[in-house]
Structures are given as C-alpha cells and as structure tokens.
mmCIF file with all atom_site columns, C-alpha atoms in Angstrom:
data_model
loop_
_atom_site.group_PDB
_atom_site.id
_atom_site.type_symbol
_atom_site.label_atom_id
_atom_site.label_alt_id
_atom_site.label_comp_id
_atom_site.label_asym_id
_atom_site.label_entity_id
_atom_site.label_seq_id
_atom_site.pdbx_PDB_ins_code
_atom_site.Cartn_x
_atom_site.Cartn_y
_atom_site.Cartn_z
_atom_site.occupancy
_atom_site.B_iso_or_equiv
_atom_site.pdbx_formal_charge
_atom_site.auth_seq_id
_atom_site.auth_comp_id
_atom_site.auth_asym_id
_atom_site.auth_atom_id
_atom_site.pdbx_PDB_model_num
ATOM 1   C CA . HIS E 1 1   ? 19.221  -5.127  18.441  1.00 78.00 ? 21  HIS E CA 1
ATOM 2   C CA . GLY E 1 2   ? 18.887  -1.506  18.857  1.00 84.00 ? 22  GLY E CA 1
ATOM 3   C CA . LEU E 1 3   ? 19.356  -1.105  22.460  1.00 85.00 ? 23  LEU E CA 1
ATOM 4   C CA . VAL E 1 4   ? 22.374  -3.450  22.320  1.00 85.00 ? 24  VAL E CA 1
ATOM 5   C CA . ALA E 1 5   ? 23.845  -1.494  19.588  1.00 89.00 ? 25  ALA E CA 1
ATOM 6   C CA . ALA E 1 6   ? 23.526  1.368   21.396  1.00 86.00 ? 26  ALA E CA 1
ATOM 7   C CA . VAL E 1 7   ? 24.398  0.526   24.492  1.00 86.00 ? 27  VAL E CA 1
ATOM 8   C CA . LEU E 1 8   ? 27.509  -1.246  22.850  1.00 87.00 ? 28  LEU E CA 1
ATOM 9   C CA . GLN E 1 9   ? 28.473  2.126   21.263  1.00 89.00 ? 29  GLN E CA 1
ATOM 10  C CA . ALA E 1 10  ? 28.467  3.957   23.958  1.00 86.00 ? 30  ALA E CA 1
ATOM 11  C CA . TYR E 1 11  ? 30.334  1.391   26.447  1.00 83.00 ? 31  TYR E CA 1
ATOM 12  C CA . ASN E 1 12  ? 33.426  0.958   23.512  1.00 89.00 ? 32  ASN E CA 1
ATOM 13  C CA . GLY E 1 13  ? 32.959  4.770   22.921  1.00 88.00 ? 33  GLY E CA 1
ATOM 14  C CA . HIS E 1 14  ? 33.051  6.317   26.674  1.00 88.00 ? 34  HIS E CA 1
ATOM 15  C CA . GLN E 1 15  ? 29.702  8.211   25.208  1.00 88.00 ? 35  GLN E CA 1
ATOM 16  C CA . HIS E 1 16  ? 26.391  9.790   27.019  1.00 91.00 ? 36  HIS E CA 1
ATOM 17  C CA . LEU E 1 17  ? 23.962  7.245   27.295  1.00 86.00 ? 37  LEU E CA 1
ATOM 18  C CA . CYS E 1 18  ? 19.993  7.789   27.355  1.00 90.00 ? 38  CYS E CA 1
ATOM 19  C CA . PHE E 1 19  ? 17.518  5.304   28.257  1.00 87.00 ? 39  PHE E CA 1
ATOM 20  C CA . SER E 1 20  ? 13.313  6.789   27.685  1.00 91.00 ? 40  SER E CA 1
ATOM 21  C CA . PRO E 1 21  ? 10.722  4.517   28.993  1.00 90.00 ? 41  PRO E CA 1
ATOM 22  C CA . ASP E 1 22  ? 10.058  4.047   25.054  1.00 93.00 ? 42  ASP E CA 1
ATOM 23  C CA . ASP E 1 23  ? 13.295  2.257   24.694  1.00 92.00 ? 43  ASP E CA 1
ATOM 24  C CA . ILE E 1 24  ? 12.796  -0.378  27.476  1.00 90.00 ? 44  ILE E CA 1
ATOM 25  C CA . TRP E 1 25  ? 9.436   -0.927  27.148  1.00 92.00 ? 45  TRP E CA 1
ATOM 26  C CA . LEU E 1 26  ? 9.593   -1.490  23.041  1.00 93.00 ? 46  LEU E CA 1
ATOM 27  C CA . THR E 1 27  ? 12.489  -4.208  24.435  1.00 90.00 ? 47  THR E CA 1
ATOM 28  C CA . ILE E 1 28  ? 10.404  -5.953  26.609  1.00 89.00 ? 48  ILE E CA 1
ATOM 29  C CA . ALA E 1 29  ? 7.242   -6.157  24.869  1.00 93.00 ? 49  ALA E CA 1
ATOM 30  C CA . GLN E 1 30  ? 9.431   -7.793  21.800  1.00 92.00 ? 50  GLN E CA 1
ATOM 31  C CA . GLY E 1 31  ? 10.402  -10.422 24.626  1.00 92.00 ? 51  GLY E CA 1
ATOM 32  C CA . VAL E 1 32  ? 6.337   -10.595 24.929  1.00 91.00 ? 52  VAL E CA 1
ATOM 33  C CA . ASN E 1 33  ? 6.384   -10.622 21.125  1.00 91.00 ? 53  ASN E CA 1
ATOM 34  C CA . SER E 1 34  ? 8.363   -13.331 20.482  1.00 92.00 ? 54  SER E CA 1
ATOM 35  C CA . HIS E 1 35  ? 6.834   -15.975 23.798  1.00 93.00 ? 55  HIS E CA 1
ATOM 36  C CA . ILE E 1 36  ? 3.641   -15.389 22.114  1.00 89.00 ? 56  ILE E CA 1
ATOM 37  C CA . ASN E 1 37  ? 4.784   -16.178 18.615  1.00 90.00 ? 57  ASN E CA 1
ATOM 38  C CA . LEU E 1 38  ? 6.642   -19.506 19.566  1.00 91.00 ? 58  LEU E CA 1
ATOM 39  C CA . TYR E 1 39  ? 3.966   -20.898 21.803  1.00 91.00 ? 59  TYR E CA 1
ATOM 40  C CA . SER E 1 40  ? 1.292   -19.758 20.192  1.00 89.00 ? 60  SER E CA 1
ATOM 41  C CA . ASP E 1 41  ? -0.819  -22.676 19.691  1.00 90.00 ? 61  ASP E CA 1
ATOM 42  C CA . LYS E 1 42  ? -0.718  -22.888 23.805  1.00 91.00 ? 62  LYS E CA 1
ATOM 43  C CA . TYR E 1 43  ? -1.556  -19.195 24.509  1.00 87.00 ? 63  TYR E CA 1
ATOM 44  C CA . LYS E 1 44  ? -3.939  -18.620 21.688  1.00 87.00 ? 64  LYS E CA 1
ATOM 45  C CA . ASN E 1 45  ? -7.422  -19.730 23.636  1.00 84.00 ? 65  ASN E CA 1
ATOM 46  C CA . LYS E 1 46  ? -5.895  -16.392 26.211  1.00 82.00 ? 66  LYS E CA 1
ATOM 47  C CA . PHE E 1 47  ? -6.725  -14.257 23.649  1.00 83.00 ? 67  PHE E CA 1
ATOM 48  C CA . VAL E 1 48  ? -9.159  -15.467 20.787  1.00 83.00 ? 68  VAL E CA 1
ATOM 49  C CA . LYS E 1 49  ? -11.670 -17.551 20.813  1.00 80.00 ? 69  LYS E CA 1
ATOM 50  C CA . PHE E 1 50  ? -12.363 -18.490 17.352  1.00 82.00 ? 70  PHE E CA 1
ATOM 51  C CA . ASN E 1 51  ? -10.337 -21.352 15.632  1.00 81.00 ? 71  ASN E CA 1
ATOM 52  C CA . GLU E 1 52  ? -9.412  -19.980 12.263  1.00 82.00 ? 72  GLU E CA 1
ATOM 53  C CA . ASN E 1 53  ? -7.459  -17.404 11.852  1.00 83.00 ? 73  ASN E CA 1
ATOM 54  C CA . GLN E 1 54  ? -9.610  -14.256 11.758  1.00 84.00 ? 74  GLN E CA 1
ATOM 55  C CA . LYS E 1 55  ? -9.049  -11.766 8.295   1.00 85.00 ? 75  LYS E CA 1
ATOM 56  C CA . ILE E 1 56  ? -8.855  -8.373  9.030   1.00 84.00 ? 76  ILE E CA 1
ATOM 57  C CA . VAL E 1 57  ? -9.704  -6.100  5.932   1.00 80.00 ? 77  VAL E CA 1
ATOM 58  C CA . LEU E 1 58  ? -8.612  -2.370  5.579   1.00 78.00 ? 78  LEU E CA 1
ATOM 59  C CA . ASN E 1 59  ? -9.436  -0.231  2.575   1.00 73.00 ? 79  ASN E CA 1
ATOM 60  C CA . ASP E 1 60  ? -7.202  2.783   2.191   1.00 67.00 ? 80  ASP E CA 1
ATOM 61  C CA . ASP E 1 61  ? -8.228  4.969   -1.281  1.00 61.00 ? 81  ASP E CA 1
ATOM 62  C CA . ASN E 1 62  ? -5.978  7.727   -0.373  1.00 58.00 ? 82  ASN E CA 1
ATOM 63  C CA . SER E 1 63  ? -3.638  7.762   -3.769  1.00 50.00 ? 83  SER E CA 1
ATOM 64  C CA . LEU E 1 64  ? -2.359  11.292  -2.488  1.00 49.00 ? 84  LEU E CA 1
ATOM 65  C CA . LYS E 1 65  ? -0.357  10.550  0.468   1.00 63.00 ? 85  LYS E CA 1
ATOM 66  C CA . ARG E 1 66  ? -0.380  7.265   2.781   1.00 68.00 ? 86  ARG E CA 1
ATOM 67  C CA . ASP E 1 67  ? -0.425  7.946   6.405   1.00 79.00 ? 87  ASP E CA 1
ATOM 68  C CA . TRP E 1 68  ? 0.911   4.007   8.152   1.00 81.00 ? 88  TRP E CA 1
ATOM 69  C CA . SER E 1 69  ? 0.654   5.364   11.169  1.00 86.00 ? 89  SER E CA 1
ATOM 70  C CA . LYS E 1 70  ? -3.074  5.452   10.870  1.00 85.00 ? 90  LYS E CA 1
ATOM 71  C CA . CYS E 1 71  ? -2.938  2.338   8.998   1.00 85.00 ? 91  CYS E CA 1
ATOM 72  C CA . ILE E 1 72  ? -1.364  0.445   11.882  1.00 88.00 ? 92  ILE E CA 1
ATOM 73  C CA . LYS E 1 73  ? -3.563  2.236   14.463  1.00 88.00 ? 93  LYS E CA 1
ATOM 74  C CA . ASP E 1 74  ? -6.665  0.967   12.218  1.00 87.00 ? 94  ASP E CA 1
ATOM 75  C CA . LEU E 1 75  ? -5.288  -2.258  12.343  1.00 87.00 ? 95  LEU E CA 1
ATOM 76  C CA . VAL E 1 76  ? -5.062  -2.580  16.104  1.00 87.00 ? 96  VAL E CA 1
ATOM 77  C CA . LYS E 1 77  ? -8.483  -0.960  16.705  1.00 86.00 ? 97  LYS E CA 1
ATOM 78  C CA . GLU E 1 78  ? -10.426 -3.957  14.448  1.00 85.00 ? 98  GLU E CA 1
ATOM 79  C CA . THR E 1 79  ? -7.713  -6.701  16.244  1.00 86.00 ? 99  THR E CA 1
ATOM 80  C CA . SER E 1 80  ? -8.627  -5.313  19.447  1.00 83.00 ? 100 SER E CA 1
ATOM 81  C CA . ASN E 1 81  ? -12.563 -6.271  19.119  1.00 81.00 ? 101 ASN E CA 1
ATOM 82  C CA . TYR E 1 82  ? -11.417 -9.989  18.828  1.00 81.00 ? 102 TYR E CA 1
ATOM 83  C CA . ILE E 1 83  ? -9.275  -9.768  21.908  1.00 81.00 ? 103 ILE E CA 1
ATOM 84  C CA . GLU E 1 84  ? -11.857 -10.748 24.517  1.00 70.00 ? 104 GLU E CA 1
ATOM 85  C CA . LYS E 1 85  ? -9.817  -11.469 27.106  1.00 61.00 ? 105 LYS E CA 1
ATOM 86  C CA . ILE E 1 86  ? -6.686  -9.751  27.487  1.00 72.00 ? 106 ILE E CA 1
ATOM 87  C CA . ASP E 1 87  ? -6.260  -5.666  26.976  1.00 78.00 ? 107 ASP E CA 1
ATOM 88  C CA . LEU E 1 88  ? -3.010  -6.253  24.759  1.00 79.00 ? 108 LEU E CA 1
ATOM 89  C CA . LYS E 1 89  ? -3.669  -3.079  23.467  1.00 80.00 ? 109 LYS E CA 1
ATOM 90  C CA . SER E 1 90  ? -3.095  -1.169  26.588  1.00 83.00 ? 110 SER E CA 1
ATOM 91  C CA . LEU E 1 91  ? -0.813  -3.372  27.935  1.00 87.00 ? 111 LEU E CA 1
ATOM 92  C CA . LEU E 1 92  ? 1.417   -3.089  25.115  1.00 88.00 ? 112 LEU E CA 1
ATOM 93  C CA . GLU E 1 93  ? 1.118   0.035   23.803  1.00 90.00 ? 113 GLU E CA 1
ATOM 94  C CA . CYS E 1 94  ? 3.658   2.911   24.588  1.00 93.00 ? 114 CYS E CA 1
ATOM 95  C CA . ASP E 1 95  ? 1.972   5.418   26.612  1.00 92.00 ? 115 ASP E CA 1
ATOM 96  C CA . PHE E 1 96  ? 4.619   7.238   28.703  1.00 94.00 ? 116 PHE E CA 1
ATOM 97  C CA . SER E 1 97  ? 4.933   11.032  28.735  1.00 93.00 ? 117 SER E CA 1
ATOM 98  C CA . THR E 1 98  ? 8.264   10.388  26.495  1.00 92.00 ? 118 THR E CA 1
ATOM 99  C CA . SER E 1 99  ? 5.897   8.409   23.857  1.00 93.00 ? 119 SER E CA 1
ATOM 100 C CA . THR E 1 100 ? 6.433   9.786   20.522  1.00 92.00 ? 120 THR E CA 1
ATOM 101 C CA . SER E 1 101 ? 4.137   8.921   17.506  1.00 91.00 ? 121 SER E CA 1
ATOM 102 C CA . THR E 1 102 ? 7.001   6.847   16.582  1.00 93.00 ? 122 THR E CA 1
ATOM 103 C CA . THR E 1 103 ? 6.820   4.966   19.587  1.00 93.00 ? 123 THR E CA 1
ATOM 104 C CA . ILE E 1 104 ? 3.515   4.417   19.753  1.00 92.00 ? 124 ILE E CA 1
ATOM 105 C CA . THR E 1 105 ? 3.381   3.054   15.998  1.00 92.00 ? 125 THR E CA 1
ATOM 106 C CA . ALA E 1 106 ? 6.099   0.567   16.688  1.00 93.00 ? 126 ALA E CA 1
ATOM 107 C CA . SER E 1 107 ? 4.545   -0.460  19.704  1.00 93.00 ? 127 SER E CA 1
ATOM 108 C CA . ARG E 1 108 ? 1.590   -1.221  18.088  1.00 90.00 ? 128 ARG E CA 1
ATOM 109 C CA . VAL E 1 109 ? 3.496   -2.773  14.705  1.00 92.00 ? 129 VAL E CA 1
ATOM 110 C CA . ILE E 1 110 ? 5.210   -5.214  17.895  1.00 91.00 ? 130 ILE E CA 1
ATOM 111 C CA . LEU E 1 111 ? 1.518   -5.956  19.230  1.00 89.00 ? 131 LEU E CA 1
ATOM 112 C CA . LEU E 1 112 ? 0.343   -6.716  15.718  1.00 88.00 ? 132 LEU E CA 1
ATOM 113 C CA . ASP E 1 113 ? 3.397   -9.057  15.401  1.00 89.00 ? 133 ASP E CA 1
ATOM 114 C CA . SER E 1 114 ? 2.585   -10.523 18.503  1.00 89.00 ? 134 SER E CA 1
ATOM 115 C CA . ILE E 1 115 ? -1.189  -11.702 17.148  1.00 86.00 ? 135 ILE E CA 1
ATOM 116 C CA . LYS E 1 116 ? -0.360  -12.165 14.024  1.00 89.00 ? 136 LYS E CA 1
ATOM 117 C CA . LYS E 1 117 ? -0.642  -15.816 14.056  1.00 89.00 ? 137 LYS E CA 1
ATOM 118 C CA . TYR E 1 118 ? -4.636  -15.975 14.638  1.00 87.00 ? 138 TYR E CA 1
ATOM 119 C CA . PHE E 1 119 ? -5.185  -13.301 12.180  1.00 87.00 ? 139 PHE E CA 1
ATOM 120 C CA . SER E 1 120 ? -4.341  -12.235 8.662   1.00 84.00 ? 140 SER E CA 1
ATOM 121 C CA . TYR E 1 121 ? -3.756  -8.937  7.609   1.00 84.00 ? 141 TYR E CA 1
ATOM 122 C CA . ASN E 1 122 ? -4.690  -6.838  4.502   1.00 78.00 ? 142 ASN E CA 1
ATOM 123 C CA . ILE E 1 123 ? -4.626  -3.514  3.864   1.00 74.00 ? 143 ILE E CA 1
ATOM 124 C CA . GLU E 1 124 ? -6.561  -2.834  0.320   1.00 68.00 ? 144 GLU E CA 1
ATOM 125 C CA . MET E 1 125 ? -4.454  0.443   -0.970  1.00 65.00 ? 145 MET E CA 1
ATOM 126 C CA . PHE E 1 126 ? -6.884  1.456   -4.062  1.00 63.00 ? 146 PHE E CA 1
ATOM 127 C CA . CYS E 1 127 ? -4.435  3.328   -6.846  1.00 67.00 ? 147 CYS E CA 1
ATOM 128 C CA . GLY E 1 128 ? -5.550  6.134   -8.883  1.00 71.00 ? 148 GLY E CA 1
ATOM 129 C CA . ILE E 1 129 ? -5.236  9.259   -10.587 1.00 77.00 ? 149 ILE E CA 1
ATOM 130 C CA . PRO E 1 130 ? -6.628  12.289  -8.623  1.00 77.00 ? 150 PRO E CA 1
ATOM 131 C CA . LYS E 1 131 ? -6.953  14.868  -11.685 1.00 84.00 ? 151 LYS E CA 1
ATOM 132 C CA . ILE E 1 132 ? -6.714  14.679  -15.372 1.00 90.00 ? 152 ILE E CA 1
ATOM 133 C CA . THR E 1 133 ? -5.846  18.141  -17.283 1.00 92.00 ? 153 THR E CA 1
ATOM 134 C CA . LEU E 1 134 ? -6.504  18.136  -21.089 1.00 94.00 ? 154 LEU E CA 1
ATOM 135 C CA . GLU E 1 135 ? -4.389  21.124  -22.564 1.00 94.00 ? 155 GLU E CA 1
ATOM 136 C CA . GLY E 1 136 ? -4.314  23.081  -25.856 1.00 93.00 ? 156 GLY E CA 1
ATOM 137 C CA . LYS E 1 137 ? -8.254  23.490  -27.706 1.00 95.00 ? 157 LYS E CA 1
ATOM 138 C CA . LEU E 1 138 ? -10.978 20.970  -29.004 1.00 94.00 ? 158 LEU E CA 1
ATOM 139 C CA . GLU E 1 139 ? -9.190  21.334  -32.434 1.00 96.00 ? 159 GLU E CA 1
ATOM 140 C CA . ASP E 1 140 ? -5.954  19.977  -31.386 1.00 95.00 ? 160 ASP E CA 1
ATOM 141 C CA . TRP E 1 141 ? -7.286  16.735  -30.252 1.00 95.00 ? 161 TRP E CA 1
ATOM 142 C CA . LEU E 1 142 ? -9.346  16.172  -33.355 1.00 95.00 ? 162 LEU E CA 1
ATOM 143 C CA . LEU E 1 143 ? -5.979  17.352  -35.117 1.00 95.00 ? 163 LEU E CA 1
ATOM 144 C CA . ILE E 1 144 ? -4.825  14.286  -33.523 1.00 95.00 ? 164 ILE E CA 1
ATOM 145 C CA . GLN E 1 145 ? -7.427  12.235  -34.799 1.00 95.00 ? 165 GLN E CA 1
ATOM 146 C CA . GLU E 1 146 ? -7.014  13.355  -38.674 1.00 95.00 ? 166 GLU E CA 1
ATOM 147 C CA . LYS E 1 147 ? -3.907  12.960  -38.362 1.00 95.00 ? 167 LYS E CA 1
ATOM 148 C CA . LEU E 1 148 ? -4.413  9.081   -37.480 1.00 95.00 ? 168 LEU E CA 1
ATOM 149 C CA . ILE E 1 149 ? -6.668  9.217   -40.658 1.00 95.00 ? 169 ILE E CA 1
ATOM 150 C CA . GLN E 1 150 ? -3.769  10.109  -42.888 1.00 95.00 ? 170 GLN E CA 1
ATOM 151 C CA . LEU E 1 151 ? -1.508  7.519   -41.356 1.00 95.00 ? 171 LEU E CA 1
ATOM 152 C CA . ARG E 1 152 ? -4.029  5.097   -42.060 1.00 93.00 ? 172 ARG E CA 1
ATOM 153 C CA . ASN E 1 153 ? -4.208  6.101   -45.579 1.00 94.00 ? 173 ASN E CA 1
ATOM 154 C CA . LEU E 1 154 ? -0.578  5.426   -45.617 1.00 93.00 ? 174 LEU E CA 1
ATOM 155 C CA . ASN E 1 155 ? -1.210  1.679   -45.859 1.00 92.00 ? 175 ASN E CA 1
ATOM 156 C CA . LEU E 1 156 ? 2.038   0.930   -43.756 1.00 92.00 ? 176 LEU E CA 1
ATOM 157 C CA . ASP E 1 157 ? 0.094   -2.032  -42.224 1.00 93.00 ? 177 ASP E CA 1
ATOM 158 C CA . LEU E 1 158 ? -0.037  0.044   -39.048 1.00 94.00 ? 178 LEU E CA 1
ATOM 159 C CA . ASP E 1 159 ? -4.073  -0.772  -38.454 1.00 94.00 ? 179 ASP E CA 1
ATOM 160 C CA . PHE E 1 160 ? -3.508  -3.388  -35.803 1.00 94.00 ? 180 PHE E CA 1
ATOM 161 C CA . TRP E 1 161 ? -2.113  0.117   -33.958 1.00 95.00 ? 181 TRP E CA 1
ATOM 162 C CA . LEU E 1 162 ? -4.011  2.634   -35.046 1.00 95.00 ? 182 LEU E CA 1
ATOM 163 C CA . ASN E 1 163 ? -7.686  0.760   -34.137 1.00 95.00 ? 183 ASN E CA 1
ATOM 164 C CA . ASP E 1 164 ? -6.698  1.176   -30.457 1.00 95.00 ? 184 ASP E CA 1
ATOM 165 C CA . LEU E 1 165 ? -5.413  4.241   -31.523 1.00 96.00 ? 185 LEU E CA 1
ATOM 166 C CA . ASP E 1 166 ? -8.411  5.519   -33.114 1.00 96.00 ? 186 ASP E CA 1
ATOM 167 C CA . SER E 1 167 ? -10.550 4.557   -29.559 1.00 96.00 ? 187 SER E CA 1
ATOM 168 C CA . ILE E 1 168 ? -8.757  5.914   -27.345 1.00 96.00 ? 188 ILE E CA 1
ATOM 169 C CA . ILE E 1 169 ? -8.121  9.399   -28.926 1.00 96.00 ? 189 ILE E CA 1
ATOM 170 C CA . ARG E 1 170 ? -11.975 9.546   -29.209 1.00 97.00 ? 190 ARG E CA 1
ATOM 171 C CA . GLN E 1 171 ? -12.006 9.250   -25.515 1.00 96.00 ? 191 GLN E CA 1
ATOM 172 C CA . PHE E 1 172 ? -9.740  12.023  -25.253 1.00 97.00 ? 192 PHE E CA 1
ATOM 173 C CA . ILE E 1 173 ? -12.211 14.095  -27.489 1.00 96.00 ? 193 ILE E CA 1
ATOM 174 C CA . GLU E 1 174 ? -14.898 13.372  -25.525 1.00 96.00 ? 194 GLU E CA 1
ATOM 175 C CA . THR E 1 175 ? -13.088 13.902  -22.324 1.00 95.00 ? 195 THR E CA 1
ATOM 176 C CA . PHE E 1 176 ? -12.155 17.376  -23.616 1.00 95.00 ? 196 PHE E CA 1
ATOM 177 C CA . LYS E 1 177 ? -15.933 18.005  -24.608 1.00 96.00 ? 197 LYS E CA 1
ATOM 178 C CA . GLY E 1 178 ? -17.054 17.444  -20.811 1.00 94.00 ? 198 GLY E CA 1
ATOM 179 C CA . ASN E 1 179 ? -18.326 13.409  -21.548 1.00 95.00 ? 199 ASN E CA 1
ATOM 180 C CA . VAL E 1 180 ? -15.630 11.852  -18.899 1.00 93.00 ? 200 VAL E CA 1
ATOM 181 C CA . ASP E 1 181 ? -16.295 8.444   -19.143 1.00 94.00 ? 201 ASP E CA 1
ATOM 182 C CA . GLU E 1 182 ? -14.408 7.490   -15.782 1.00 91.00 ? 202 GLU E CA 1
ATOM 183 C CA . GLN E 1 183 ? -13.878 3.687   -16.053 1.00 91.00 ? 203 GLN E CA 1
ATOM 184 C CA . PHE E 1 184 ? -12.186 4.668   -19.460 1.00 93.00 ? 204 PHE E CA 1
ATOM 185 C CA . TRP E 1 185 ? -9.667  6.666   -17.373 1.00 92.00 ? 205 TRP E CA 1
ATOM 186 C CA . LYS E 1 186 ? -9.775  4.525   -14.375 1.00 88.00 ? 206 LYS E CA 1
ATOM 187 C CA . ASN E 1 187 ? -7.948  1.753   -16.437 1.00 89.00 ? 207 ASN E CA 1
ATOM 188 C CA . ILE E 1 188 ? -5.782  3.679   -18.138 1.00 91.00 ? 208 ILE E CA 1
ATOM 189 C CA . ALA E 1 189 ? -2.991  1.545   -16.214 1.00 87.00 ? 209 ALA E CA 1
ATOM 190 C CA . ARG E 1 190 ? -2.345  -1.267  -13.839 1.00 79.00 ? 210 ARG E CA 1
ATOM 191 C CA . GLU E 1 191 ? 0.709   -3.300  -12.870 1.00 70.00 ? 211 GLU E CA 1
ATOM 192 C CA . GLU E 1 192 ? -0.373  -7.280  -12.347 1.00 69.00 ? 212 GLU E CA 1
ATOM 193 C CA . TYR E 1 193 ? 2.149   -9.410  -10.800 1.00 61.00 ? 213 TYR E CA 1
ATOM 194 C CA . GLY E 1 194 ? 2.649   -13.147 -11.672 1.00 58.00 ? 214 GLY E CA 1
ATOM 195 C CA . CYS E 1 195 ? 4.806   -16.091 -10.064 1.00 57.00 ? 215 CYS E CA 1
ATOM 196 C CA . GLY E 1 196 ? 8.344   -14.925 -9.368  1.00 58.00 ? 216 GLY E CA 1
ATOM 197 C CA . GLY E 1 197 ? 8.655   -12.493 -12.115 1.00 63.00 ? 217 GLY E CA 1
ATOM 198 C CA . PRO E 1 198 ? 8.789   -8.744  -12.653 1.00 71.00 ? 218 PRO E CA 1
ATOM 199 C CA . PRO E 1 199 ? 4.959   -6.722  -13.000 1.00 72.00 ? 219 PRO E CA 1
ATOM 200 C CA . GLU E 1 200 ? 3.446   -6.982  -15.958 1.00 77.00 ? 220 GLU E CA 1
ATOM 201 C CA . LEU E 1 201 ? 1.760   -3.539  -17.037 1.00 81.00 ? 221 LEU E CA 1
ATOM 202 C CA . ASN E 1 202 ? -1.525  -3.617  -18.655 1.00 86.00 ? 222 ASN E CA 1
ATOM 203 C CA . GLY E 1 203 ? -4.004  -0.747  -19.511 1.00 90.00 ? 223 GLY E CA 1
ATOM 204 C CA . TRP E 1 204 ? -4.959  1.367   -22.540 1.00 92.00 ? 224 TRP E CA 1
ATOM 205 C CA . ILE E 1 205 ? -1.733  3.394   -22.277 1.00 93.00 ? 225 ILE E CA 1
ATOM 206 C CA . THR E 1 206 ? 0.209   0.487   -23.627 1.00 93.00 ? 226 THR E CA 1
ATOM 207 C CA . LYS E 1 207 ? -1.505  0.994   -26.715 1.00 92.00 ? 227 LYS E CA 1
ATOM 208 C CA . PHE E 1 208 ? 0.161   4.321   -27.313 1.00 94.00 ? 228 PHE E CA 1
ATOM 209 C CA . PHE E 1 209 ? 3.466   1.739   -28.431 1.00 92.00 ? 229 PHE E CA 1
ATOM 210 C CA . PRO E 1 210 ? 3.181   -0.678  -31.210 1.00 91.00 ? 230 PRO E CA 1
ATOM 211 C CA . TYR E 1 211 ? 6.320   -3.116  -30.178 1.00 88.00 ? 231 TYR E CA 1
ATOM 212 C CA . ASP E 1 212 ? 7.800   -3.530  -27.247 1.00 78.00 ? 232 ASP E CA 1
ATOM 213 C CA . CYS E 1 213 ? 11.143  -4.243  -25.994 1.00 74.00 ? 233 CYS E CA 1
ATOM 214 C CA . GLU E 1 214 ? 11.644  -7.710  -27.689 1.00 72.00 ? 234 GLU E CA 1
ATOM 215 C CA . GLY E 1 215 ? 9.659   -6.331  -30.988 1.00 57.00 ? 235 GLY E CA 1
#
C-alpha cells in the first residue's frame, strides 16, 4: 500500500514524512470500500432498491484524446442517480483544500469500486479517423487504376486480389472528386477479439495484402 510504503521509507531512511488530508482519507475510503464489497449483499438495501445489477453505459466518442478523469466523473454522476439513501459521492470524494484532480479522481475510483457489485460499468469508446487527406492529383489516382488493369493483363492469376483492389481504388478516386462514402472509410480497419487469442485485424485495409504471414 502506498501510504505504508511511504511511512516505511521515511522511517528506515530517516526522511521527512508529509501527510495530506487526501492521503489519509483515501486510505480510509479504501477501508470502507473493502468492507462494503466483503458484505455487499448485507448492505445492498442501504444503497439501492433494485435487485439485478444496474448497467451504466457511457458513450465516449473522443478518438483524439480520451479524458479518463471525465469518464470517471461521468460514471460517478450516473451511479449517484441510483443511490437513493446515502450520499456516498459527497462522503467518499476528496474535497479538501489540498485536493487535486488526481486525488479527486482516485476517490471517485474508490467510490465506483465500492458499489461495483450493484452496477455494471461500460464505457463505449468509438475509434475512428477524424480526417483523411488524399495527396497528389486526380490523374495520379486514375493512373493507379490503369496500372491495376495492366497487372490483370499479365495473366498472373491475381484476379482474386485485384478484384478487391479495383473497388477500393474506385472509392479513392470518388473521394478525391469530393464524393465521399463515409461508411467506406469507417470500415477501413477494426480489431476483433476472440476468446483467448490475439485480436484479428479486419477491414478493407487488409485487402492490400494478398497473403498473410502464413501465406
């Protein structure tokens, strides 16, 4: 535990030890957290009235910079709407003159952990590319299309690959002309997670590669 480690470090190293109200209160709040989780069924009716776990879903579409402290704050706000009998938020949250954004967020994490057996937390994060630029001239993209035709005429049995590339390059050309198919660009790449294995990459970006590492 961080507090104990700091005390031992100061004691054994003859160092100056400094306590803030946040340090002490976060430790106490963690103790409350442990007790509530240990006897969650016993104290459930003190906090919530529902039987089944309440699912809390937040949508976070900020693909450029994710503000985790805001996500935590929003989760606390949502869960507080379901806690009717005890104002855990104001009780467990750090609100001292020494409190910083870090200690406040830490106290909110403890709060969420204290009632985790009554709720199911889910933050839906939407990934995406906010902007795409196609460089060069229209003639350059049309030239790629022409080169694909030339490749096909070589009769190298590449049709299985070139068929996909044709449709993709057509979309590049249309985008350059200003005819943007947003759904096409949204499908550029996505990672799909299976059971126990590494994520699998899907999306049309994979069509640029006729073979994977296994051939």
